[in-house]
Structure formats: structure tokens, C-alpha cells
XYZ file of N, CA, C and O in Angstrom:
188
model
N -7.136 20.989 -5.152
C -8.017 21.358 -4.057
C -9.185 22.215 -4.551
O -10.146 22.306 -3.787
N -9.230 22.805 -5.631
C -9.934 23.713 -6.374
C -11.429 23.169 -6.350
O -12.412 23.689 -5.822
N -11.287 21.432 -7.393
C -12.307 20.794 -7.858
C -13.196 20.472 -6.271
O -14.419 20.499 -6.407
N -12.645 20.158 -4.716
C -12.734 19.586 -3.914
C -13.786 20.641 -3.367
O -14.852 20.297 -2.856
N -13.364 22.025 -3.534
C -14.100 23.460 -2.925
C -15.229 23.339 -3.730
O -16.307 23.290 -3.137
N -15.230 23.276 -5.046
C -16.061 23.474 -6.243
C -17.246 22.254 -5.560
O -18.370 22.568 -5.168
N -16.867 21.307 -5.546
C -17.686 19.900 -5.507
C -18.609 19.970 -3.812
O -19.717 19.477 -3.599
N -17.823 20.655 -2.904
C -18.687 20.798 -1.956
C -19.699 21.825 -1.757
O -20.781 21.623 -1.206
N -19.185 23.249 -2.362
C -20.191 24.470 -2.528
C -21.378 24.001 -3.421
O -22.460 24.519 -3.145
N -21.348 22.953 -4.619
C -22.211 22.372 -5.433
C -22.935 21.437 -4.568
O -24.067 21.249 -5.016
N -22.683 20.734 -3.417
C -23.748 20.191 -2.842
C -24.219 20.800 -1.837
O -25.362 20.664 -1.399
N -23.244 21.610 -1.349
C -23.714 22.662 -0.059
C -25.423 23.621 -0.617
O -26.534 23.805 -0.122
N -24.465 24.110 -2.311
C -25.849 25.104 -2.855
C -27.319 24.246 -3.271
O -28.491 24.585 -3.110
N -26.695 22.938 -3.901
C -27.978 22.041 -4.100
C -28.802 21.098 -3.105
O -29.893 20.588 -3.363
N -27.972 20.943 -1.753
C -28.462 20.250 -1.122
C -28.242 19.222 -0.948
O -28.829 18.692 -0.005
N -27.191 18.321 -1.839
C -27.138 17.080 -2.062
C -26.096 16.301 -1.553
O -25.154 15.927 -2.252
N -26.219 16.046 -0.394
C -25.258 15.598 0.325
C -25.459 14.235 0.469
O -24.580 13.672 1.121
N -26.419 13.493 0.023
C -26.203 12.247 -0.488
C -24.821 11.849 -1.217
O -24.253 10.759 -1.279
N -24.504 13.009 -1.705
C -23.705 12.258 -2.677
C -22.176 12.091 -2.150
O -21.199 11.608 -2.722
N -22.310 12.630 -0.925
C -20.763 12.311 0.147
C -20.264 10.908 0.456
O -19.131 10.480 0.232
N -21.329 10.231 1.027
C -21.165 9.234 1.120
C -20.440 7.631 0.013
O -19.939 6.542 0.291
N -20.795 8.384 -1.257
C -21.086 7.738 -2.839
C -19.149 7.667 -3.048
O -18.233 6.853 -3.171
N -19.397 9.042 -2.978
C -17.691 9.702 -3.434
C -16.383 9.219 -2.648
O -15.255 8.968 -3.074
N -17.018 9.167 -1.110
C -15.975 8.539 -0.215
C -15.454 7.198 -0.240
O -14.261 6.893 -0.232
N -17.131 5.881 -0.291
C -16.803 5.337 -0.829
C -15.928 4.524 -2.240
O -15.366 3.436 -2.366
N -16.115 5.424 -2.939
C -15.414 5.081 -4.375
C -14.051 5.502 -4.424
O -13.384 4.935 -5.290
N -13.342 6.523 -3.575
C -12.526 6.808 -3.095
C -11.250 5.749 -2.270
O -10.039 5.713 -2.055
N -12.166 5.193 -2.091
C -11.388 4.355 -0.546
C -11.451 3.051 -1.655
O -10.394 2.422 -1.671
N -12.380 2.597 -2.476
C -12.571 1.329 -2.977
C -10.993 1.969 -4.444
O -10.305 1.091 -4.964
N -10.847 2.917 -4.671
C -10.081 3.430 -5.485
C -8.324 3.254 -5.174
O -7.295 2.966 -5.784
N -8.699 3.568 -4.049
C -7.384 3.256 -3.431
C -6.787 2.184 -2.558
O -5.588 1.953 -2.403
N -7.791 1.579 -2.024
C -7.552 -0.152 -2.272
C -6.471 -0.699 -3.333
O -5.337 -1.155 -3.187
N -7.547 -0.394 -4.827
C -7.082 -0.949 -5.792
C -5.505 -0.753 -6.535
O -4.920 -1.465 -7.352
N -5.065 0.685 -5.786
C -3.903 1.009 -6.508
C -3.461 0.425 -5.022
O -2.574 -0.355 -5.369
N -3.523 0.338 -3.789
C -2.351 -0.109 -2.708
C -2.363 -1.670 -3.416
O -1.305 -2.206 -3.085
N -3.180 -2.599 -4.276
C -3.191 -3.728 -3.916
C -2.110 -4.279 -5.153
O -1.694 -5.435 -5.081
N -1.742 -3.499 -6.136
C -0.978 -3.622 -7.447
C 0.301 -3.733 -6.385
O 1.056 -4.704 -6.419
N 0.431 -2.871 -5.640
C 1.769 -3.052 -4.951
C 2.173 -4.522 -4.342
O 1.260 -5.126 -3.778
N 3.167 -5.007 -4.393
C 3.813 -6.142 -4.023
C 3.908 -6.509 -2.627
O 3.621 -7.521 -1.987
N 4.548 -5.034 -2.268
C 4.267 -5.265 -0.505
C 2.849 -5.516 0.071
O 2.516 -6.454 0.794
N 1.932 -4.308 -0.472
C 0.581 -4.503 0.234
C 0.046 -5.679 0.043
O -0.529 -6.159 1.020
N 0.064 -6.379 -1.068
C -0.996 -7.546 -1.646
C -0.840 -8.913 -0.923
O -1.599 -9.877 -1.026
N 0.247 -8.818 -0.199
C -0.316 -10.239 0.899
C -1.186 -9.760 2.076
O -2.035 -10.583 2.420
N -1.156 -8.546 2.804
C -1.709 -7.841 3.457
C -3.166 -8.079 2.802
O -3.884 -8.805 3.490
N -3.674 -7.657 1.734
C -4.908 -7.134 1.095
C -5.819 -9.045 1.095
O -6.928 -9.368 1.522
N -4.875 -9.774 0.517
C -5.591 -11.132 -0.429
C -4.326 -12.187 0.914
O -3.166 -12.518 0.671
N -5.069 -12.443 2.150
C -4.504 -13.124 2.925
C -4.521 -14.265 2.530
O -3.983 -15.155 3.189
């Protein structure tokens, strides 16, 4: 949770909140990829 405080005070102080959007995405596309290795999820994922 450290890096998470760190990473928002760094865009809070710079301004750059562009880069929320970037992170969330890659996030979600991140974890897609590990639910889709799973056996159960992957008929769900690749109908």
C-alpha cells in the first residue's frame, strides 16, 4: 500500500493525473490475463 500512497502524492504533487487512467487500465488488462490461465475462467473469457 506504501508504493500506492507514494504513486498518488507523485501525481497529486506533479499534476499528472493523466496517468490514472493508463495504470487502471493496464491493471485490469493484467488481470484478465492471470484470471484467463485459469481453467475455470477461460471458457468464460474465450467463448
Amino acid at each position: 500500500m506504501g508504493f500506492i500512497r507514494e504513486l498518488w502524492e507523485f501525481m497529486e504533487e506533479r499534476k499528472k493525473f493523466w496517468v490514472l487512467p493508463i495504470l487502471v487500465v493496464l491493471s485490469l488488462v493484467g488481470t484478465l490475463i492471470v484470471l484467463s490461465q485459469s481453467s475455470a475462467v477461460g471458457p468464460f473469457i474465450y467463448p
